[in-house]
Coordinates of C-alpha atoms in Angstrom, one line a residue:
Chain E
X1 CA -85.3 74.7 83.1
X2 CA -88.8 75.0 84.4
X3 CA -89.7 71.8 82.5
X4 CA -86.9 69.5 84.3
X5 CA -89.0 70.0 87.3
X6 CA -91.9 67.7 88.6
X7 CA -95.0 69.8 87.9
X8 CA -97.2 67.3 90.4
X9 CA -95.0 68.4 93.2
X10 CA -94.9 72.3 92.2
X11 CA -98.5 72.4 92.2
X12 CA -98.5 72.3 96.1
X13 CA -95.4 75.0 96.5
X14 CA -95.9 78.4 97.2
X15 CA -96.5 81.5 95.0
X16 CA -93.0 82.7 96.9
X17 CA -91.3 79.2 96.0
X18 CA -92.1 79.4 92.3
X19 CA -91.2 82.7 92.1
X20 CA -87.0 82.0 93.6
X21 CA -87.4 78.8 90.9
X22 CA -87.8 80.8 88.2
X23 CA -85.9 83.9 89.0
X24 CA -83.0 81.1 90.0
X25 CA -83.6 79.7 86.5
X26 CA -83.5 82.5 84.8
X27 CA -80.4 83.7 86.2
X28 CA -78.8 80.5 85.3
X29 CA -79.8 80.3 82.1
X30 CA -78.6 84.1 81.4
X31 CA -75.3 83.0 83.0
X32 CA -75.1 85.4 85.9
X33 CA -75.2 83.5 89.1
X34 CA -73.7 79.4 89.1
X35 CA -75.6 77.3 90.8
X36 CA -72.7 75.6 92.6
X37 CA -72.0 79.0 94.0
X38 CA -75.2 79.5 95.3
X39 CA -75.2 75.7 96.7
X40 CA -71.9 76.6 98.2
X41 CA -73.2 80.1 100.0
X42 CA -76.1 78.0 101.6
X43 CA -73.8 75.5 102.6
X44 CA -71.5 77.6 104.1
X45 CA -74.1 79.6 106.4
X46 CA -75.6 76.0 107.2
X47 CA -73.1 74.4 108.5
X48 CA -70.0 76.7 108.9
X49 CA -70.7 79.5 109.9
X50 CA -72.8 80.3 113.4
X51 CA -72.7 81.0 116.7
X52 CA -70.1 78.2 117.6
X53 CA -67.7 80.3 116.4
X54 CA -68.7 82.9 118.8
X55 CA -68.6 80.3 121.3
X56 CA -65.1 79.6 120.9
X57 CA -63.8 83.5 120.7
X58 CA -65.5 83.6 124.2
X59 CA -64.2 80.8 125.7
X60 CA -60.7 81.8 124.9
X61 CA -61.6 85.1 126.4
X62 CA -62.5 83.2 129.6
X63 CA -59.4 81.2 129.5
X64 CA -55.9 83.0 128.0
X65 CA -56.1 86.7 129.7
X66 CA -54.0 87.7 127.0
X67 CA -56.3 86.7 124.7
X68 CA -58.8 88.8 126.5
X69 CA -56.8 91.5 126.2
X70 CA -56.3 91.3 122.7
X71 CA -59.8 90.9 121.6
X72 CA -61.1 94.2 123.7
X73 CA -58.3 96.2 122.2
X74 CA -58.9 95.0 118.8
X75 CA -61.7 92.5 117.9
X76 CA -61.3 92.3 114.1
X77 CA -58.0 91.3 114.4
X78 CA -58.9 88.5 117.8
X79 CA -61.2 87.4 116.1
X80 CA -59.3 86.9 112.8
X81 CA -56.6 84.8 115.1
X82 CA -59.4 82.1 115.1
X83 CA -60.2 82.3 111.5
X84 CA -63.2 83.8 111.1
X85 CA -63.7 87.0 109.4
X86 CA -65.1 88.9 106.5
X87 CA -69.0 89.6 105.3
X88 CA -70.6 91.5 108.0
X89 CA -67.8 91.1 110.5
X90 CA -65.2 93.3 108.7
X91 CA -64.9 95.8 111.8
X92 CA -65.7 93.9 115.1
X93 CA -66.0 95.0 118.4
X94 CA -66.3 93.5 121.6
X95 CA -68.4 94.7 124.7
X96 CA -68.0 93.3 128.1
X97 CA -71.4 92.3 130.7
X98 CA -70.2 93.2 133.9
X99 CA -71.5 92.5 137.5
X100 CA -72.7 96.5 137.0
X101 CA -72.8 96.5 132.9
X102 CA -75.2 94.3 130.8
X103 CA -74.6 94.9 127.4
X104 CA -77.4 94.0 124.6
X105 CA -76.7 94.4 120.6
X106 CA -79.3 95.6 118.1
X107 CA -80.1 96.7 114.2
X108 CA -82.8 99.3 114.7
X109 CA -82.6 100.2 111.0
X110 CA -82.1 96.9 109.2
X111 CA -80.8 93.6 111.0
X112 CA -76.8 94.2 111.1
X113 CA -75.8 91.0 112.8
X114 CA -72.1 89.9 113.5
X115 CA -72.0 86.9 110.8
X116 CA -68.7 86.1 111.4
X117 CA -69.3 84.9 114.6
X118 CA -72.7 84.3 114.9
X119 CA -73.9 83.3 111.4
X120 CA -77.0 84.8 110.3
X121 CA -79.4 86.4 112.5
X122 CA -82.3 84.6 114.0
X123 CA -86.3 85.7 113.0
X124 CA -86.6 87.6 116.5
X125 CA -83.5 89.7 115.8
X126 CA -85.0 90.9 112.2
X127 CA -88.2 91.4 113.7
X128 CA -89.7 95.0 114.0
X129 CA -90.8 94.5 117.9
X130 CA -87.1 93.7 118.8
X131 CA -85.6 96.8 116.5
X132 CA -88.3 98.9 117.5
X133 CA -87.9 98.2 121.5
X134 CA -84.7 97.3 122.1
X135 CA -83.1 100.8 122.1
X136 CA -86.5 102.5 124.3
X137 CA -87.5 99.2 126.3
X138 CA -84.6 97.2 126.4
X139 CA -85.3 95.9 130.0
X140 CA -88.6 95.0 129.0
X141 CA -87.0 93.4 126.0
X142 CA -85.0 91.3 128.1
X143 CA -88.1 90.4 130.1
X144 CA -89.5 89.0 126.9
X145 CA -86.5 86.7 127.5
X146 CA -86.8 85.9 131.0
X147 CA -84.0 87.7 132.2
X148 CA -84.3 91.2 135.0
X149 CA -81.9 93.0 134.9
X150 CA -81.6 94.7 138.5
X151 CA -81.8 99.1 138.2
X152 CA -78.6 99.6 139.5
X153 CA -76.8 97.1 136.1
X154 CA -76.5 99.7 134.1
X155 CA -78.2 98.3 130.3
X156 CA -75.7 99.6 127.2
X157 CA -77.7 99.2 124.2
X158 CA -75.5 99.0 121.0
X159 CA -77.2 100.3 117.2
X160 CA -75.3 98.8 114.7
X161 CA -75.8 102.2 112.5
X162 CA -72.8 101.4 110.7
X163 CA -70.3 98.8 109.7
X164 CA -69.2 98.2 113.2
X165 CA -70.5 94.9 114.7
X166 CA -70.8 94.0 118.1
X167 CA -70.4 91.1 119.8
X168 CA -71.2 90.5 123.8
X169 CA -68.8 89.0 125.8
X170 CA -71.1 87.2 128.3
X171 CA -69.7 86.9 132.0
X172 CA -68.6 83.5 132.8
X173 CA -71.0 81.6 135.3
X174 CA -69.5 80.9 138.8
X175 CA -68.6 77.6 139.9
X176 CA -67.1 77.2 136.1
X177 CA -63.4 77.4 137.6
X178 CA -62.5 74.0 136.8
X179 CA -63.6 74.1 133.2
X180 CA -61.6 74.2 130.6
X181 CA -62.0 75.8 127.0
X182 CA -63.8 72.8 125.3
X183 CA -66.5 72.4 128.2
X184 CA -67.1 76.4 128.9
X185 CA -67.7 76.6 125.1
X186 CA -70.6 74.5 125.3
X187 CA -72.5 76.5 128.0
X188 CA -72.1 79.8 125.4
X189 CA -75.2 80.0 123.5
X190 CA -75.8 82.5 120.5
X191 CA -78.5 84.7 122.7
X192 CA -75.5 85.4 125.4
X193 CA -73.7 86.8 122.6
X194 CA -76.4 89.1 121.5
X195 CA -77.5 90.1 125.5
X196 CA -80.6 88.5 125.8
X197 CA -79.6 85.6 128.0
X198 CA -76.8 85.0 130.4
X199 CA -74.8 81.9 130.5
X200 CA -75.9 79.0 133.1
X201 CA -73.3 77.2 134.4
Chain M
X1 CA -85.7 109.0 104.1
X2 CA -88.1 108.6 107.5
X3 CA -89.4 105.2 106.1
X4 CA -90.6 102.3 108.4
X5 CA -87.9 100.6 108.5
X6 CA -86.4 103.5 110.7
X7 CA -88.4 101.6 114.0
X8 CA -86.2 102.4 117.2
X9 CA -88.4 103.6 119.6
X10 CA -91.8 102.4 117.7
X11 CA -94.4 101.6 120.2
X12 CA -97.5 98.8 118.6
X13 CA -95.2 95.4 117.9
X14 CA -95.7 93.5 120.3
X15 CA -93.1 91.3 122.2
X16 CA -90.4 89.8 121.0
X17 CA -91.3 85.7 120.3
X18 CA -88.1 83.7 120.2
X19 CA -88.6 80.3 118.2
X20 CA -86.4 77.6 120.2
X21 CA -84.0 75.3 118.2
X22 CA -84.7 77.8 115.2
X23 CA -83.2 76.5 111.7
X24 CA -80.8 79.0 109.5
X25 CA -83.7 79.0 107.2
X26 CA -87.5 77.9 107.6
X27 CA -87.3 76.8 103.9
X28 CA -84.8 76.1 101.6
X29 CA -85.7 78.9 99.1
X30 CA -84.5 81.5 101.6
X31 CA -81.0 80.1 101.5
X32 CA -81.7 80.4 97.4
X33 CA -82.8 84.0 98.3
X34 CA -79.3 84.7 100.0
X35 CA -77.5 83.4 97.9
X36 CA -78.8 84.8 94.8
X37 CA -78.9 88.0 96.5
X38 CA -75.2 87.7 97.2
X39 CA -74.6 85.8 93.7
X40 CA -75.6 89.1 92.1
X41 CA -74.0 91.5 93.9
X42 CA -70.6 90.1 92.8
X43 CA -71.3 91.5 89.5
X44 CA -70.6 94.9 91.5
X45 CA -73.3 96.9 90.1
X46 CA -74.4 98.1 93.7
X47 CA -72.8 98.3 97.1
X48 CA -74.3 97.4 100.3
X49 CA -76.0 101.1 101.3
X50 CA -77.6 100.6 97.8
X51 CA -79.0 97.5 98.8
X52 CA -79.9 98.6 102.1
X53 CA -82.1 101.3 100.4
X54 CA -83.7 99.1 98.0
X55 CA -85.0 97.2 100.6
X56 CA -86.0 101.0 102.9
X57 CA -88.3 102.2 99.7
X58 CA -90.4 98.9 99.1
X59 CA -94.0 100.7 99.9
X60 CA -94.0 100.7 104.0
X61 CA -97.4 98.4 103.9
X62 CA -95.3 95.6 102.1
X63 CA -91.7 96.0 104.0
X64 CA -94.1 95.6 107.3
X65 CA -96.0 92.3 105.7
X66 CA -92.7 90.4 103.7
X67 CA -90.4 88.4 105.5
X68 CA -86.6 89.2 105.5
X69 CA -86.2 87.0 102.9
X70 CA -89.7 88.0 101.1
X71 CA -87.7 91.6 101.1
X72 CA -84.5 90.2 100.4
X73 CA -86.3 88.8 96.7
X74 CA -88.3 91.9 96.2
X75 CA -84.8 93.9 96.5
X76 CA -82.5 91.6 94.3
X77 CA -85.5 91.4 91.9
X78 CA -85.4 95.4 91.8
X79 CA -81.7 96.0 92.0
X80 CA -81.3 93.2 89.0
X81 CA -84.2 95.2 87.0
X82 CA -82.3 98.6 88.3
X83 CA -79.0 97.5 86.9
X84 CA -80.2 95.9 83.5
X85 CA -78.8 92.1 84.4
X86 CA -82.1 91.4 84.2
X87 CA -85.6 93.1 81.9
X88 CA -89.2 92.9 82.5
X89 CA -89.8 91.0 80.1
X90 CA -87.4 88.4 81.0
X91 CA -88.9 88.3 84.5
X92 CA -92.3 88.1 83.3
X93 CA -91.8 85.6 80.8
X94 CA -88.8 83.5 82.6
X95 CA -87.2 83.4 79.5
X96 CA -83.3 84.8 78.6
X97 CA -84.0 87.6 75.8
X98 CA -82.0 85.9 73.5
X99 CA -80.4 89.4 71.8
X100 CA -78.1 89.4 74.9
X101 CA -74.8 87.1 75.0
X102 CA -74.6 84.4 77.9
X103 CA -72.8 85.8 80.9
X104 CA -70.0 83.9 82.7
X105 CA -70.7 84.5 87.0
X106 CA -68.2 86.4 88.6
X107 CA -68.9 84.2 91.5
X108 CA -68.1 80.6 91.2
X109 CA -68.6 78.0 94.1
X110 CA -64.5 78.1 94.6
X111 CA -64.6 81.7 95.0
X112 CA -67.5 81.4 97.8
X113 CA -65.9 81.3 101.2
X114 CA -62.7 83.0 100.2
X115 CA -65.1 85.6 99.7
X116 CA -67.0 85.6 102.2
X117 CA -64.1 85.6 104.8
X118 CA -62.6 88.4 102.7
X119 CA -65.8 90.6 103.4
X120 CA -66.2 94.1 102.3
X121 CA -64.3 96.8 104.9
X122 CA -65.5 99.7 104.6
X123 CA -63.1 101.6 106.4
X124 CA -60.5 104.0 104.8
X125 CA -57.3 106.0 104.7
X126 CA -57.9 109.7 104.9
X127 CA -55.2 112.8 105.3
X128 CA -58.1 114.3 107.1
X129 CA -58.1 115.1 110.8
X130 CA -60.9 114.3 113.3
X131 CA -63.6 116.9 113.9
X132 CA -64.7 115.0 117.1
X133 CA -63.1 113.3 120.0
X134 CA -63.5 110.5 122.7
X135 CA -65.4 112.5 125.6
X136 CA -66.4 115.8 123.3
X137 CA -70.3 116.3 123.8
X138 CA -71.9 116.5 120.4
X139 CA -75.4 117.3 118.8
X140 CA -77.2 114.5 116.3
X141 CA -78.4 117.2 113.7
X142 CA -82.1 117.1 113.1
X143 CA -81.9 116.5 109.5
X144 CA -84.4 115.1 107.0
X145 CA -82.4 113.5 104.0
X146 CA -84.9 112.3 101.5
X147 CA -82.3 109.4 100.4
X148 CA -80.9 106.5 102.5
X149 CA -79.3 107.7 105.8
X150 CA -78.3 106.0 108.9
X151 CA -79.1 108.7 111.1
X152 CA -82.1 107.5 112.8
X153 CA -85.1 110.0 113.9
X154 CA -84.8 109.1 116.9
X155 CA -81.8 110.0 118.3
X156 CA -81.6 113.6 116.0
X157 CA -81.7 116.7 117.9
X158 CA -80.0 114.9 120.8
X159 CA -77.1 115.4 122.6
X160 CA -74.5 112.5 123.2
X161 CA -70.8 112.0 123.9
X162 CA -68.3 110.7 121.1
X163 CA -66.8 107.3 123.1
X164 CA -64.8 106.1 120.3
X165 CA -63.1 107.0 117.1
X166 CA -63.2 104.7 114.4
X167 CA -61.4 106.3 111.7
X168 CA -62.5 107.1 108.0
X169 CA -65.7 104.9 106.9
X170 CA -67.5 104.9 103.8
X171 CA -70.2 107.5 103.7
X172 CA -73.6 105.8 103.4
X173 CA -75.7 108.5 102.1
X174 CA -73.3 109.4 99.0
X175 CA -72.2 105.4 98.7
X176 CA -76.0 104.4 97.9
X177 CA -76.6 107.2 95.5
X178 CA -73.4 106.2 93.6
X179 CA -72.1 109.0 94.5
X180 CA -69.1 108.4 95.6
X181 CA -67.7 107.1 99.0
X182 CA -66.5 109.9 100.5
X183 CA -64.7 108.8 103.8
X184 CA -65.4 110.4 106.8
X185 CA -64.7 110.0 110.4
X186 CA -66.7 107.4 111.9
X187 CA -67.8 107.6 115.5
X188 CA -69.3 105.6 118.5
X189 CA -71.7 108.3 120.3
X190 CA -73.3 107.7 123.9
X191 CA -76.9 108.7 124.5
X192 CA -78.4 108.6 127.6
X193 CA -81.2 107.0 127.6
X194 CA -82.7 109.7 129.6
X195 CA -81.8 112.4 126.8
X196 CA -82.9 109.7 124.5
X197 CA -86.8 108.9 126.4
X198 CA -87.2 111.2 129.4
X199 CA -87.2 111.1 133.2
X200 CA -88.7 107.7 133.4
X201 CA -85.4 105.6 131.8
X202 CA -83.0 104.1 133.9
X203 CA -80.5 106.8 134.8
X204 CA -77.8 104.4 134.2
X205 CA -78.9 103.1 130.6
X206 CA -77.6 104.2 127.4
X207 CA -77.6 103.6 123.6
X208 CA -74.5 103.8 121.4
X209 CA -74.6 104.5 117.8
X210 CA -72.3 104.9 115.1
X211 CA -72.2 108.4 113.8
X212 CA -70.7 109.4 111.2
X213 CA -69.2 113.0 110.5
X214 CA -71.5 114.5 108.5
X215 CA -74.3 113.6 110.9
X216 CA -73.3 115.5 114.4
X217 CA -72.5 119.0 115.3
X218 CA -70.4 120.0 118.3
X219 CA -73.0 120.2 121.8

């Protein structure tokens, strides 16, 4: 396999690079991964799977009260109502930001992320100054994001220690009254989800 | 095991640097990293605490210098070599030892998202009863296991409040020593961030953890 590839333009890759070619190749060749599955995973996280999806579970929130109700009482199965489910969303649960709650989500042990919903985690989230500070210093956290949180907000900070995943259920912006689904969906970005941002109208 | 990886409450980081309009991956070979992580793992020869551990016991110098997906090869690499898919030699030479038949891949491109939306629950039916619940004030024990555990230092020895039952869940610490899975009650437990760090918290804050059984004592 190695000697389909263009050796001029290996020569500049990385030591890392060569080494996923030929632990890919070898794989192939001993028949234990397909490459059109592994084309197909990439693909998937790419450009199906992310934070949109999150988007949309909380602009139904914002919208269909029953909804709402729904997802609090049982997220896996809200969320599954949308169609997303499965690896590393299997048991989901929802927490609400409040004018007195702000709720921020965090892997202090690995980097347990809500795929699901939010796709796969970003470089911060994995990093060791955001697991190692988010539980002890998670105001100071959030002012690494620009965002106080006033003393009397009370900050819930949620270790994914298990197989539970969270997902944050940002508050919706005044003045977003006349908005519909469609438009409040755009204004929910992936760090609202997590608690490190809030969402502007 | 106390390894790095077990960072909550680590001073020495720095802060946190969010990169704006971030990609899914910096590279495409960490989406080949993923994927062949995953692709492997549908041969079933570990579970996901297994994984998690093989990633926990790469020497601490390296897990703090790789990369997620740096670890992520490291580990497949070792779990692969742990589970004879794959020899030394092979990987040293990049060549198929040609004594051993062709496989055929669990994990084909039509089986991919299925899959993935199908996921992995880990929780379970038990005829047990709850030891704990929702308001009961419990203990983290202060216990050292040498294996992988998701009982993090910092929290053990402290005293919380159980907030929410989940039911049965796998059990982590037998799971990734294949030694069985053996269910038990899982558990959201409150900490005050107070018990958790001392007077100078926020009286208000808090950090929730899932606990499971085998971890906690009654307070």
């Amino acid at each position: 396999m190695a000697d389909e590839h263009d050796h001029d333009h290996d020569n500049h890759l990385s030591e890392t690079v060569l080494r996923v070619k030929a632990l890919e190749s070898l794989l192939v060749e001993k028949g234990l991964v397909d490459p059109a599955a592994l084309d197909a995973m990439v693909d998937v996280y790419e450009n199906k799977i992310g934070p949109r999806n999150g988007a949309k579970v909380v602009a139904k929130a914002w919208t269909d009260p029953a909804y709402k109700a729904r997802l609090m009482a049982d997220a896996t199965a809200a969320i599954a109502e949308l169609g997303y489910s499965g690896a590393q969303g299997e048991h989901m649960v929802v927490v609400e930001n409040t004018p007195t709650v702000h709720n921020l989500v965090v892997c202090t042990l690995c980097s347990c992320y809500p795929w699901p919903v939010l796709g796969l985690p970003p470089v911060w989230y994995k990093s060791s100054a955001y697991r190692s500070r988010a539980v002890i210093d998670p105001r100071g956290v959030l002012k690494d994001f620009g965002l106080t949180v006033p003393d009397d907000v009370a900050v819930r900070v949620w270790d994914s220690t298990a197989e539970i995943r969270y997902l944050v259920l940002p508050e919706r912006p005044a003045g977003t009254e006349g908005l519909g689904a469609e438009a409040l969906e755009a204004l929910v970005t992936r760090d609202t989800m997590i608690g490190t941002a809030k969402v502007m109208p | 095991m106390n390894g790095v990886h077990d960072m909550g409450g680590m001073h020495g980081f720095g802060p946190v640097e969010p990169e704006a309009n971030e990609p899914v991956f910096h590279a495409p070979w960490e989406g080949r990293v993923l994927a062949l992580r995953r692709a492997l793992g549908a041969w079933r020869k570990w579970n996901i605490d297994a994984g998690r551990h093989s990633i926990e016991t790469l020497p601490p110098a390296d897990y703090l210098r790789l990369s997620y997906y740096e670890k992520w090869l490291a580990s497949a690499i070792k779990l692969a070599l742990g589970a004879g898919l794959i020899t030394q030699r092979e990987l040293e030479t990049g060549k198929r030892d040609p004594s051993v038949p062709v496989a055929t891949p669990p994990l084909t491109a039509d089986k991919v998202l299925p899959a993935i939306l199908k996921g992995g629950p880990t929780h379970r039916e038990t005829a047990a009863t709850p030891r704990f619940a929702a308001g009961q004030a419990v203990r983290a024990r202060e216990i050292n296991p040498t294996g992988h555990t998701r009982l993090p230092r910092y929290v053990r020895g402290r005293r919380g409040m159980i907030e929410r039952d989940h039911g049965a869940h796998v059990f982590p610490d037998s799971n990734a020593r294949f030694l069985g899975e053996n269910p038990q009650y899982l558990y959201t437990v409150r900490f005050s961030a107070r018990e958790l760090w001392g007077e100078a918290a926020n009286p208000g804050d808090a950090v929730y953890l899932d606990l499971w059984e085998d971890y906690l004592d009654v307070a």
